[in-house]
Amino acid sequence: AALPLAAAGGGAAAVWLRRRQLGRPATATVLLLLAVLVAAGVWETAHRRLLRRDLVERELPLLAPPSGAELALLGERVETFFGDSDLGRFVPRSPEDLERQDLAFVLWESSPLARLDAASALVVRPLDGPPSSFAFGLLLSEEGEPIWDPLSWRGQPPRSEDALTGEAVLSYRGRRWARLEWMLVPLPGFDLAGRGRVAEVEAALLRGGPAKTTEGRLPEGVKLAFYDDAGRPVDSPWQEAPPLPASLAAGNGVRRAVVATPEGAAWAAVLPLPATSGARRRAVLYLPVLSPLAGLERAGTGALGLVLAVLLVTVLALLLALPRAAFRDLLRRTVRSYSKRLLLVYTLLLVIPLLLLNVVLVAAMEDRLRDEQQATGEAALAAAQRMLGSYLASLEPGFDLATGLDDVLLVGLSLVVRHEINLYWGSEIWASTKPELFAARLLPRRIPGESFERIALKGYDLAARTNRVGETSYLELYAPLQVPGEEVGPRNFFLSMPLLAQQEEVARELGALRRQALLITAALVVLVTAVGTRLSRGFTRPLTELVEGTRRIARGARSLDLAPTELELAALVEAVDDMARRIAEARERLVREKQVVEGVVEHINSGVVSLDHHGRVLLRNRVAADLLGVRVDEPLAAALARDPRLDPVGDWLEALAAGRPGEPAQRTVRLAAPGDGGSSGEDAAAGGEREWSLVWVPVPGPGDPAALLVVEDVTETLRGQRLEAWAEMARIIAHEIKNPLTPIRLNVEHMQQVWRDGLRQREGRPAGPGDADRFDEIFARCTRNVLVQVEELRQIAAEFSTYSRIPRIERQPGDLVAAMRELVEPYRAAPPAGVTVELEAPEDPLPARFDRRLLARAVRNLLENALRASAGGGRVTLRLEHRPGVAEADRPSGGGAAEARIVVLDAGPGVEPALLPRIFDPYFSTHDTGTGLGLPIARRIVEEHGGSIVARNHPAGGMEVAIVLPAEAAER
């Protein structure tokens, strides 16, 4: 039944999927569920077929009675066990003080009699004292004799002629102590080899003895019944036992057919039994035929279990396979998806109430079943009270209660009320339909204190409690026994009714109910999920279309090309179309402006290169391609590395990236002639050297381009500027030379005049007033003045020569700290009046490559200017600083090295801000003395070292001049 239903459902669902044209994930999920359902149906169908074959080939033959040889072998085993046993093995103390009530159970539990496939009994008759007996599936009188009365049994009682009996002697320390009487009746399914000892005596006893245990070993749902030769039921699992059809009752072989039972159609397999089995001449196994609904339920249960197992394995695989960060990212993207979030919320809003309703309904049904069970038990207990009370009222005065109220009477009563009954005298057990449960210590011999207090002391007519034995819990009802027609007096007799069998029936019903509720819930969850997926897709489809339309707009479309019927979406589409039209117009304007800009950039005389954040070329014009050889979409560093002449450009860019890449910068670099190692500045034009002006302009913002590089060949421009500068220098030099020449000429003319006056005086001609007499004095003064002016001319010529051509530097490895300390020591030892000279330098050496003599001259010029500015009081500080370079991994475009800074600070008045940019111009000075070439010479020396020099007014007062040596000049 399960397979056709599953296949039909799968085909219909497949047709529906093709018509609805769902997305791939949803289609795959539905098809997977259908495949699982069909697989479960196939499995259930195959399982039922194999179960039928197994019932015929394996289970039915086991129902045949054992042979005489098997019974004889079992009897030998029992006799051997008891013959070799000693009471000292089972009891820890002397048998005189032994509580003998449970002795029979202790011996039976360890003997070969303890079997699940046989009813047995053991009676211990000591030489002195009362006997002890225990029965498993049999009824014994107080004297230990078996009861074969059919009225005392439910179903067919065992026959005395089928019993295997025997006697044995129980010894204690080598002497006879008691006589043992044992009895064993094989039950259907007896197997000497394969049905060994009782593994769990408690479970076997609580299920009702060996008969129930025999039924319990059958596959789930299979029922066992016995019929006589006429087809009348002898032992049936149903109260309304149906007769066996004539077609199955005839013949001696195994017969199979589908028959009607009180629970519906069932497949039956009949095995004829030998005549020695008494009234049991036909053994029948019933396997219910599944209805379509039941088949679908079983298939759904299997499919649900498979789906849950697959989901569990999938979740575990994801947790084990995905890294934690990736898993969190997957969850974050799933939660951030609008459709998935909508589906999740929709499913939760429907599934959570559904699950809660399911829990509430199952709990309500469970309470209802338990209430019904308790009500049925209470009714049965009331009926037992009335019947037993009526029986006691009918007894003659002086009748012995010990004789009338025994286990046999309670067994007969239990057959009427169909419940087990226990009778207590006071609080101790008097009689029971299941005395073996008390002997096995599974039930208490005394009424529990709480229940006894209610029914005996407080006068309750009923007390209920939940008892627990092992893992099984059941309800027990206690009530006092009342005799009709008598006044209520002292309560001595009490009845108890354990509802274990009813509890197991309720548990089976609850299990079936929970399975059905789980299947219905799972089906509703699948349905809700499918509907939610459909609805979420319907809600999110317009958004998906909008996203796709915006992508078309990004590729150049002028509209979304959508016409939704919803008013809100229509307004949104109209607004987006208007925005797209404006964007298209703006794009066209930008394209035109871009073309204009590209045309301008392409025809300017400077090279322009735009770069992204990774240093790749986005755009370059013709001049940049000629100068740098760069191509679009290649790293600029790689292009510069192809030509060794461009190393100064690459070095400057690397230093810039390591220092302040986010700030604009400008630099002029000198490129050597092809095949030339370099020449002086005066031979730049003649030797083929070129001078380029580099301008770095960062473009703020997160997008591209990130920066612009402007390159211009300024060789000719600088040459013209130098010519103009030399012309200006020549004018300044002429002016400076003119100043000393005037006093020289005046002194010479003065000496000539005095000499001529003396000559006239010697010749007797009129002379000047008295100067001829002081010729020697005037001559000495004039020649001294002439020499002073000549020295000034020589100094002007020397400084001009030094500025115009700095001697070739020879950089050698050295310690800047030691060099500066040697330079500043004379100033510290004998500073000008009122001035303090200090050196601030690190303790560790500062390795660098520099020309010791020229660098000392540049720093000395700075110190002289600082001392002159601080005259009259103050402090001059020479400070050395080291700034580490940026690590390779932290630089976007190559390496950057450390810097060495030499800073000179004075306490003077500083320089006016308007004059500060001119202090490095030749022959510009803010003092009355000096030539104005000190700072220009220092600047030339620093630039020859590859460094830079800057000056600024210090915020605290005075002036600060800093020399910065580049990476190749100072390395830690």
Tab-separated table of C-alpha atoms in Angstrom, residues 225-631:
chain	number	residue	atom	x	y	z
A	225	ALA	CA	-3.482	-17.450	18.273
A	226	PHE	CA	-4.285	-21.135	18.752
A	227	TYR	CA	-7.289	-23.068	17.438
A	228	ASP	CA	-8.624	-26.575	17.869
A	229	ASP	CA	-9.415	-29.026	15.100
A	230	ALA	CA	-12.838	-27.508	14.561
A	231	GLY	CA	-11.369	-24.035	14.050
A	232	ARG	CA	-12.625	-22.693	17.370
A	233	PRO	CA	-10.265	-20.273	19.148
A	234	VAL	CA	-8.452	-21.726	22.140
A	235	ASP	CA	-6.107	-18.827	22.925
A	236	SER	CA	-6.657	-15.557	21.040
A	237	PRO	CA	-5.254	-12.035	21.385
A	238	TRP	CA	-8.772	-10.606	20.880
A	239	GLN	CA	-11.760	-10.771	23.192
A	240	GLU	CA	-14.013	-11.199	20.160
A	241	ALA	CA	-11.996	-14.085	18.830
A	242	PRO	CA	-12.984	-14.973	15.257
A	243	PRO	CA	-13.136	-18.625	14.150
A	244	LEU	CA	-10.557	-19.959	11.778
A	245	PRO	CA	-11.805	-20.157	8.190
A	246	ALA	CA	-12.455	-23.687	6.927
A	247	SER	CA	-9.961	-23.209	4.109
A	248	LEU	CA	-7.168	-22.701	6.636
A	249	ALA	CA	-8.370	-25.326	9.126
A	250	ALA	CA	-8.276	-28.130	6.538
A	251	GLY	CA	-5.075	-29.928	5.634
A	252	ASN	CA	-1.836	-30.651	7.411
A	253	GLY	CA	0.641	-28.302	5.691
A	254	VAL	CA	1.346	-24.622	6.215
A	255	ARG	CA	-1.418	-22.538	4.728
A	256	ARG	CA	-1.538	-18.812	4.049
A	257	ALA	CA	-4.425	-16.459	3.327
A	258	VAL	CA	-5.804	-13.003	4.032
A	259	VAL	CA	-8.548	-13.181	6.668
A	260	ALA	CA	-10.752	-10.771	8.581
A	261	THR	CA	-9.951	-10.004	12.230
A	262	PRO	CA	-11.505	-7.616	14.782
A	263	GLU	CA	-8.706	-5.168	13.919
A	264	GLY	CA	-9.159	-5.460	10.140
A	265	ALA	CA	-7.730	-7.583	7.381
A	266	ALA	CA	-4.621	-9.584	8.199
A	267	TRP	CA	-2.355	-12.014	6.449
A	268	ALA	CA	-2.501	-15.356	8.323
A	269	ALA	CA	-0.104	-18.296	8.320
A	270	VAL	CA	-1.384	-21.574	9.891
A	271	LEU	CA	0.807	-24.390	11.234
A	272	PRO	CA	-0.875	-27.683	12.245
A	273	LEU	CA	0.446	-28.969	15.562
A	274	PRO	CA	0.819	-32.622	16.583
A	275	ALA	CA	-1.880	-34.358	18.622
A	276	THR	CA	0.285	-34.232	21.731
A	277	SER	CA	-0.348	-30.484	22.015
A	278	GLY	CA	-3.838	-31.067	23.431
A	279	ALA	CA	-6.490	-28.605	22.337
A	280	ARG	CA	-3.905	-26.496	20.556
A	281	ARG	CA	-4.108	-28.113	17.135
A	282	ARG	CA	-3.540	-25.014	14.983
A	283	ALA	CA	-1.008	-22.213	15.568
A	284	VAL	CA	-1.782	-19.043	13.613
A	285	LEU	CA	0.373	-15.959	13.115
A	286	TYR	CA	-1.463	-12.824	12.042
A	287	LEU	CA	0.281	-9.984	10.207
A	288	PRO	CA	-2.036	-6.980	9.740
A	289	VAL	CA	-2.546	-5.791	6.179
A	290	LEU	CA	-1.719	-2.138	6.093
A	291	SER	CA	-4.436	0.202	4.997
A	292	PRO	CA	-3.450	2.962	2.568
A	293	LEU	CA	-3.385	5.467	5.397
A	294	ALA	CA	-1.361	3.158	7.660
A	295	GLY	CA	1.016	2.364	4.807
A	296	LEU	CA	1.509	6.027	4.103
A	297	GLU	CA	2.093	6.598	7.817
A	298	ARG	CA	4.787	3.904	8.012
A	299	ALA	CA	6.421	5.124	4.812
A	300	GLY	CA	6.287	8.677	6.087
A	301	THR	CA	7.813	7.605	9.391
A	302	GLY	CA	10.710	5.950	7.590
A	303	ALA	CA	11.135	8.899	5.254
A	304	LEU	CA	11.056	11.340	8.150
A	305	GLY	CA	13.712	9.384	9.999
A	306	LEU	CA	15.886	9.303	6.888
A	307	VAL	CA	15.424	13.041	6.302
A	308	LEU	CA	16.282	13.861	9.915
A	309	ALA	CA	19.391	11.656	9.711
A	310	VAL	CA	20.462	13.349	6.475
A	311	LEU	CA	19.875	16.793	8.001
A	312	LEU	CA	21.897	15.849	11.075
A	313	VAL	CA	24.766	14.524	8.960
A	314	THR	CA	24.612	17.635	6.773
A	315	VAL	CA	24.761	19.979	9.759
A	316	LEU	CA	27.663	18.039	11.266
A	317	ALA	CA	29.472	18.042	7.913
A	318	LEU	CA	29.023	21.804	7.593
A	319	LEU	CA	30.283	22.388	11.118
A	320	LEU	CA	33.307	20.185	10.507
A	321	ALA	CA	34.089	21.220	6.924
A	322	LEU	CA	33.558	24.956	6.998
A	323	PRO	CA	35.975	27.175	8.891
A	324	ARG	CA	34.367	29.151	11.657
A	325	ALA	CA	34.732	32.486	9.857
A	326	ALA	CA	33.327	31.042	6.635
A	327	PHE	CA	30.398	29.517	8.496
A	328	ARG	CA	29.632	32.833	10.187
A	329	ASP	CA	29.859	34.556	6.811
A	330	LEU	CA	27.437	32.008	5.331
A	331	LEU	CA	24.988	32.554	8.160
A	332	ARG	CA	25.354	36.320	7.886
A	333	ARG	CA	24.675	36.274	4.138
A	334	THR	CA	21.724	33.943	4.658
A	335	VAL	CA	20.197	36.166	7.332
A	336	ARG	CA	20.856	39.320	5.330
A	337	SER	CA	19.003	37.927	2.297
A	338	TYR	CA	15.562	39.502	2.151
A	339	SER	CA	13.855	36.445	0.658
A	340	LYS	CA	15.462	34.020	3.103
A	341	ARG	CA	14.719	36.294	6.023
A	342	LEU	CA	11.104	36.631	4.879
A	343	LEU	CA	10.850	32.858	4.495
A	344	LEU	CA	12.415	32.318	7.907
A	345	VAL	CA	10.063	34.755	9.636
A	346	TYR	CA	7.033	33.369	7.820
A	347	THR	CA	7.979	29.782	8.649
A	348	LEU	CA	8.675	30.579	12.288
A	349	LEU	CA	5.402	32.476	12.667
A	350	LEU	CA	3.527	29.413	11.410
A	351	VAL	CA	5.691	26.542	12.627
A	352	ILE	CA	6.122	27.703	16.224
A	353	PRO	CA	2.342	27.935	16.893
A	354	LEU	CA	1.941	24.628	15.054
A	355	LEU	CA	4.548	22.947	17.236
A	356	LEU	CA	3.066	24.449	20.385
A	357	LEU	CA	-0.408	23.299	19.329
A	358	ASN	CA	1.007	19.861	18.625
A	359	VAL	CA	2.612	19.700	22.065
A	360	VAL	CA	-0.568	20.926	23.748
A	361	LEU	CA	-2.792	18.464	21.875
A	362	VAL	CA	-0.489	15.517	22.542
A	363	ALA	CA	-0.212	16.489	26.200
A	364	ALA	CA	-4.007	16.838	26.422
A	365	MET	CA	-4.499	13.465	24.751
A	366	GLU	CA	-1.945	11.920	27.076
A	367	ASP	CA	-3.756	13.322	30.100
A	368	ARG	CA	-7.041	12.103	28.684
A	369	LEU	CA	-5.737	8.580	28.134
A	370	ARG	CA	-4.247	8.457	31.595
A	371	ASP	CA	-7.492	9.745	33.087
A	372	GLU	CA	-9.430	7.129	31.162
A	373	GLN	CA	-6.981	4.483	32.299
A	374	GLN	CA	-7.358	5.565	35.924
A	375	ALA	CA	-11.144	5.739	35.602
A	376	THR	CA	-11.233	2.231	34.132
A	377	GLY	CA	-8.975	0.986	36.903
A	378	GLU	CA	-11.106	2.630	39.550
A	379	ALA	CA	-14.232	1.033	38.057
A	380	ALA	CA	-12.535	-2.363	37.999
A	381	LEU	CA	-11.365	-1.900	41.597
A	382	ALA	CA	-14.898	-0.935	42.680
A	383	ALA	CA	-16.271	-4.029	40.949
A	384	ALA	CA	-13.671	-6.190	42.679
A	385	GLN	CA	-14.614	-4.599	46.012
A	386	ARG	CA	-18.299	-5.353	45.502
A	387	MET	CA	-17.718	-8.907	44.330
A	388	LEU	CA	-15.231	-9.733	47.081
A	389	GLY	CA	-17.394	-8.022	49.705
A	390	SER	CA	-20.427	-9.966	48.551
A	391	TYR	CA	-18.411	-13.135	48.712
A	392	LEU	CA	-17.336	-12.411	52.283
A	393	ALA	CA	-20.900	-11.510	53.284
A	394	SER	CA	-22.117	-14.856	51.954
A	395	LEU	CA	-19.699	-16.874	54.069
A	396	GLU	CA	-21.007	-18.766	57.097
A	397	PRO	CA	-20.013	-17.411	60.518
A	398	GLY	CA	-16.793	-18.888	61.757
A	399	PHE	CA	-15.446	-19.510	58.221
A	400	ASP	CA	-11.648	-19.493	58.051
A	401	LEU	CA	-10.562	-16.431	56.054
A	402	ALA	CA	-7.169	-17.956	55.421
A	403	THR	CA	-8.892	-20.740	53.559
A	404	GLY	CA	-11.387	-18.609	51.635
A	405	LEU	CA	-9.252	-15.591	50.696
A	406	ASP	CA	-6.375	-17.102	48.776
A	407	ASP	CA	-4.566	-16.624	45.461
A	408	VAL	CA	-6.962	-18.900	43.610
A	409	LEU	CA	-9.943	-16.780	44.598
A	410	LEU	CA	-8.169	-13.594	43.468
A	411	VAL	CA	-7.197	-15.216	40.169
A	412	GLY	CA	-10.806	-16.051	39.468
A	413	LEU	CA	-11.832	-12.536	40.410
A	414	SER	CA	-9.177	-11.020	38.151
A	415	LEU	CA	-10.563	-13.044	35.235
A	416	VAL	CA	-13.840	-11.206	35.713
A	417	VAL	CA	-12.527	-7.656	36.146
A	418	ARG	CA	-9.573	-8.316	33.774
A	419	HIS	CA	-7.080	-6.666	36.103
A	420	GLU	CA	-4.478	-7.997	38.478
A	421	ILE	CA	-5.525	-7.816	42.164
A	422	ASN	CA	-3.558	-7.863	45.418
A	423	LEU	CA	-5.114	-8.317	48.860
A	424	TYR	CA	-3.442	-6.936	51.992
A	425	TRP	CA	-4.153	-7.749	55.650
A	426	GLY	CA	-3.194	-4.695	57.590
A	427	SER	CA	-0.308	-3.388	55.526
A	428	GLU	CA	1.176	-6.792	54.571
A	429	ILE	CA	0.382	-8.835	51.489
A	430	TRP	CA	-2.229	-11.587	52.047
A	431	ALA	CA	-2.964	-12.924	48.566
A	432	SER	CA	-2.203	-11.932	44.978
A	433	THR	CA	-2.890	-12.935	41.417
A	434	LYS	CA	0.828	-12.503	40.750
A	435	PRO	CA	2.606	-13.778	43.872
A	436	GLU	CA	5.779	-14.273	41.843
A	437	LEU	CA	6.131	-10.485	41.587
A	438	PHE	CA	6.353	-10.243	45.375
A	439	ALA	CA	8.670	-13.235	45.547
A	440	ALA	CA	10.935	-11.567	42.965
A	441	ARG	CA	10.851	-8.352	45.043
A	442	LEU	CA	9.366	-6.402	42.149
A	443	LEU	CA	6.393	-5.275	44.206
A	444	PRO	CA	6.495	-4.215	47.884
A	445	ARG	CA	5.103	-6.686	50.416
A	446	ARG	CA	3.678	-3.795	52.431
A	447	ILE	CA	1.440	-0.965	51.382
A	448	PRO	CA	3.539	2.183	50.898
A	449	GLY	CA	3.292	4.501	53.881
A	450	GLU	CA	1.658	7.409	52.090
A	451	SER	CA	-1.117	5.249	50.611
A	452	PHE	CA	-1.618	3.311	53.874
A	453	GLU	CA	-1.979	6.564	55.812
A	454	ARG	CA	-4.751	7.744	53.508
A	455	ILE	CA	-6.890	4.606	53.333
A	456	ALA	CA	-6.286	3.240	56.858
A	457	LEU	CA	-5.760	6.288	59.064
A	458	LYS	CA	-7.439	9.203	57.303
A	459	GLY	CA	-10.433	7.250	56.018
A	460	TYR	CA	-9.930	7.775	52.273
A	461	ASP	CA	-11.930	5.420	50.061
A	462	LEU	CA	-9.237	5.465	47.364
A	463	ALA	CA	-5.513	6.223	47.122
A	464	ALA	CA	-3.501	6.364	43.917
A	465	ARG	CA	0.239	6.413	43.510
A	466	THR	CA	2.728	6.037	40.697
A	467	ASN	CA	5.122	3.178	41.234
A	468	ARG	CA	8.329	2.605	39.335
A	469	VAL	CA	10.113	-0.686	38.764
A	470	GLY	CA	13.343	-0.336	36.830
A	471	GLU	CA	12.538	1.852	33.835
A	472	THR	CA	8.800	1.082	33.949
A	473	SER	CA	6.352	3.333	35.784
A	474	TYR	CA	2.727	2.453	36.359
A	475	LEU	CA	-0.273	3.501	38.438
A	476	GLU	CA	-1.362	1.621	41.573
A	477	LEU	CA	-4.805	1.998	43.161
A	478	TYR	CA	-5.470	1.170	46.835
A	479	ALA	CA	-8.902	0.877	48.498
A	480	PRO	CA	-10.278	-0.689	51.702
A	481	LEU	CA	-12.340	-3.856	51.428
A	482	GLN	CA	-15.903	-3.259	52.649
A	483	VAL	CA	-18.568	-5.901	53.285
A	484	PRO	CA	-22.054	-4.851	52.125
A	485	GLY	CA	-24.575	-4.428	54.905
A	486	GLU	CA	-22.036	-3.925	57.652
A	487	GLU	CA	-21.118	-0.676	59.327
A	488	VAL	CA	-17.739	0.783	58.629
A	489	GLY	CA	-15.401	-0.375	61.354
A	490	PRO	CA	-11.719	-0.932	61.641
A	491	ARG	CA	-10.178	-1.300	58.196
A	492	ASN	CA	-8.037	-4.458	58.043
A	493	PHE	CA	-8.366	-5.787	54.474
A	494	PHE	CA	-7.215	-3.632	51.560
A	495	LEU	CA	-7.206	-4.190	47.830
A	496	SER	CA	-4.601	-2.916	45.389
A	497	MET	CA	-4.728	-2.977	41.634
A	498	PRO	CA	-1.512	-2.356	39.613
A	499	LEU	CA	-2.294	-0.978	36.149
A	500	LEU	CA	0.962	-2.084	34.516
A	501	ALA	CA	-0.575	-3.776	31.479
A	502	GLN	CA	-2.942	-0.849	30.973
A	503	GLN	CA	-0.031	1.549	31.345
A	504	GLU	CA	1.840	-0.258	28.593
A	505	GLU	CA	-1.231	-0.080	26.390
A	506	VAL	CA	-1.496	3.656	27.038
A	507	ALA	CA	2.200	4.006	26.286
A	508	ARG	CA	1.709	2.209	22.934
A	509	GLU	CA	-1.241	4.436	22.080
A	510	LEU	CA	0.707	7.521	23.064
A	511	GLY	CA	3.641	6.368	20.958
A	512	ALA	CA	1.390	5.911	17.948
A	513	LEU	CA	-0.231	9.274	18.649
A	514	ARG	CA	3.132	11.001	18.874
A	515	ARG	CA	4.263	9.410	15.608
A	516	GLN	CA	1.113	10.545	13.859
A	517	ALA	CA	1.424	14.045	15.327
A	518	LEU	CA	5.068	14.169	14.291
A	519	LEU	CA	4.232	13.074	10.747
A	520	ILE	CA	1.397	15.582	10.460
A	521	THR	CA	3.617	18.301	11.877
A	522	ALA	CA	6.443	17.419	9.482
A	523	ALA	CA	4.022	17.401	6.539
A	524	LEU	CA	2.627	20.769	7.605
A	525	VAL	CA	6.141	22.137	8.041
A	526	VAL	CA	7.023	21.014	4.512
A	527	LEU	CA	3.786	22.497	3.206
A	528	VAL	CA	4.299	25.741	5.097
A	529	THR	CA	7.895	25.940	3.898
A	530	ALA	CA	6.838	25.335	0.302
A	531	VAL	CA	4.086	27.951	0.520
A	532	GLY	CA	6.453	30.334	2.286
A	533	THR	CA	9.062	29.810	-0.417
A	534	ARG	CA	6.459	30.534	-3.051
A	535	LEU	CA	5.221	33.642	-1.263
A	536	SER	CA	8.722	34.929	-0.508
A	537	ARG	CA	9.655	34.394	-4.138
A	538	GLY	CA	6.550	36.270	-5.173
A	539	PHE	CA	7.447	39.094	-2.803
A	540	THR	CA	11.095	39.235	-3.813
A	541	ARG	CA	10.655	38.682	-7.572
A	542	PRO	CA	9.886	42.387	-8.188
A	543	LEU	CA	13.008	43.256	-6.220
A	544	THR	CA	15.041	40.811	-8.296
A	545	GLU	CA	13.649	42.339	-11.481
A	546	LEU	CA	14.504	45.793	-10.158
A	547	VAL	CA	18.060	44.658	-9.408
A	548	GLU	CA	18.431	43.192	-12.899
A	549	GLY	CA	16.993	46.375	-14.386
A	550	THR	CA	19.438	48.543	-12.438
A	551	ARG	CA	22.251	46.362	-13.772
A	552	ARG	CA	21.022	47.028	-17.289
A	553	ILE	CA	20.971	50.714	-16.446
A	554	ALA	CA	24.555	50.398	-15.211
A	555	ARG	CA	25.451	48.877	-18.599
A	556	GLY	CA	23.887	51.838	-20.415
A	557	ALA	CA	20.146	51.253	-20.609
A	558	ARG	CA	17.860	54.252	-20.193
A	559	SER	CA	15.024	52.476	-18.299
A	560	LEU	CA	14.159	49.370	-16.318
A	561	ASP	CA	11.839	48.015	-19.022
A	562	LEU	CA	9.350	46.987	-16.326
A	563	ALA	CA	5.625	47.611	-16.019
A	564	PRO	CA	4.443	46.332	-12.619
A	565	THR	CA	0.756	46.438	-11.781
A	566	GLU	CA	1.289	47.291	-8.111
A	567	LEU	CA	0.930	51.031	-7.482
A	568	GLU	CA	3.919	51.270	-5.155
A	569	LEU	CA	6.215	49.356	-7.502
A	570	ALA	CA	4.944	51.338	-10.480
A	571	ALA	CA	5.842	54.607	-8.699
A	572	LEU	CA	9.250	53.191	-7.822
A	573	VAL	CA	9.887	52.069	-11.418
A	574	GLU	CA	8.863	55.498	-12.710
A	575	ALA	CA	11.262	57.196	-10.293
A	576	VAL	CA	14.080	54.822	-11.245
A	577	ASP	CA	13.421	55.362	-14.973
A	578	ASP	CA	13.610	59.120	-14.464
A	579	MET	CA	16.844	58.672	-12.541
A	580	ALA	CA	18.188	56.385	-15.295
A	581	ARG	CA	17.379	58.990	-17.934
A	582	ARG	CA	19.235	61.654	-15.982
A	583	ILE	CA	22.125	59.292	-15.383
A	584	ALA	CA	22.322	58.533	-19.111
A	585	GLU	CA	22.376	62.238	-19.941
A	586	ALA	CA	25.001	62.873	-17.290
A	587	ARG	CA	26.995	59.924	-18.626
A	588	GLU	CA	26.948	61.384	-22.101
A	589	ARG	CA	28.131	64.750	-20.757
A	590	LEU	CA	30.848	63.030	-18.780
A	591	VAL	CA	31.940	61.098	-21.858
A	592	ARG	CA	32.176	64.286	-23.863
A	593	GLU	CA	34.070	66.045	-21.065
A	594	LYS	CA	36.308	63.004	-20.672
A	595	GLN	CA	37.097	63.076	-24.349
A	596	VAL	CA	37.957	66.769	-24.094
A	597	VAL	CA	40.143	66.186	-21.033
A	598	GLU	CA	41.852	63.219	-22.671
A	599	GLY	CA	42.475	65.307	-25.782
A	600	VAL	CA	43.978	68.110	-23.708
A	601	VAL	CA	46.063	65.705	-21.623
A	602	GLU	CA	47.207	63.873	-24.737
A	603	HIS	CA	48.537	67.067	-26.375
A	604	ILE	CA	50.207	68.785	-23.421
A	605	ASN	CA	53.983	68.720	-23.219
A	606	SER	CA	54.078	67.012	-19.802
A	607	GLY	CA	53.650	63.270	-19.185
A	608	VAL	CA	50.560	62.439	-17.141
A	609	VAL	CA	50.010	59.005	-15.541
A	610	SER	CA	46.964	58.078	-13.405
A	611	LEU	CA	47.359	55.164	-10.970
A	612	ASP	CA	44.990	53.009	-8.943
A	613	HIS	CA	45.447	52.019	-5.291
A	614	HIS	CA	47.706	49.121	-6.303
A	615	GLY	CA	50.079	51.236	-8.358
A	616	ARG	CA	48.750	50.070	-11.744
A	617	VAL	CA	48.517	52.459	-14.676
A	618	LEU	CA	44.952	53.483	-15.505
A	619	LEU	CA	45.725	56.200	-18.041
A	620	ARG	CA	48.813	57.691	-19.644
A	621	ASN	CA	49.294	60.203	-22.440
A	622	ARG	CA	51.698	60.126	-25.342
A	623	VAL	CA	54.454	62.092	-23.556
A	624	ALA	CA	54.346	59.732	-20.548
A	625	ALA	CA	54.636	56.739	-22.876
A	626	ASP	CA	57.689	58.319	-24.539
A	627	LEU	CA	59.384	59.363	-21.301
A	628	LEU	CA	58.579	56.411	-19.010
A	629	GLY	CA	57.673	53.650	-21.463
A	630	VAL	CA	54.578	52.742	-19.407
A	631	ARG	CA	51.586	50.842	-20.721
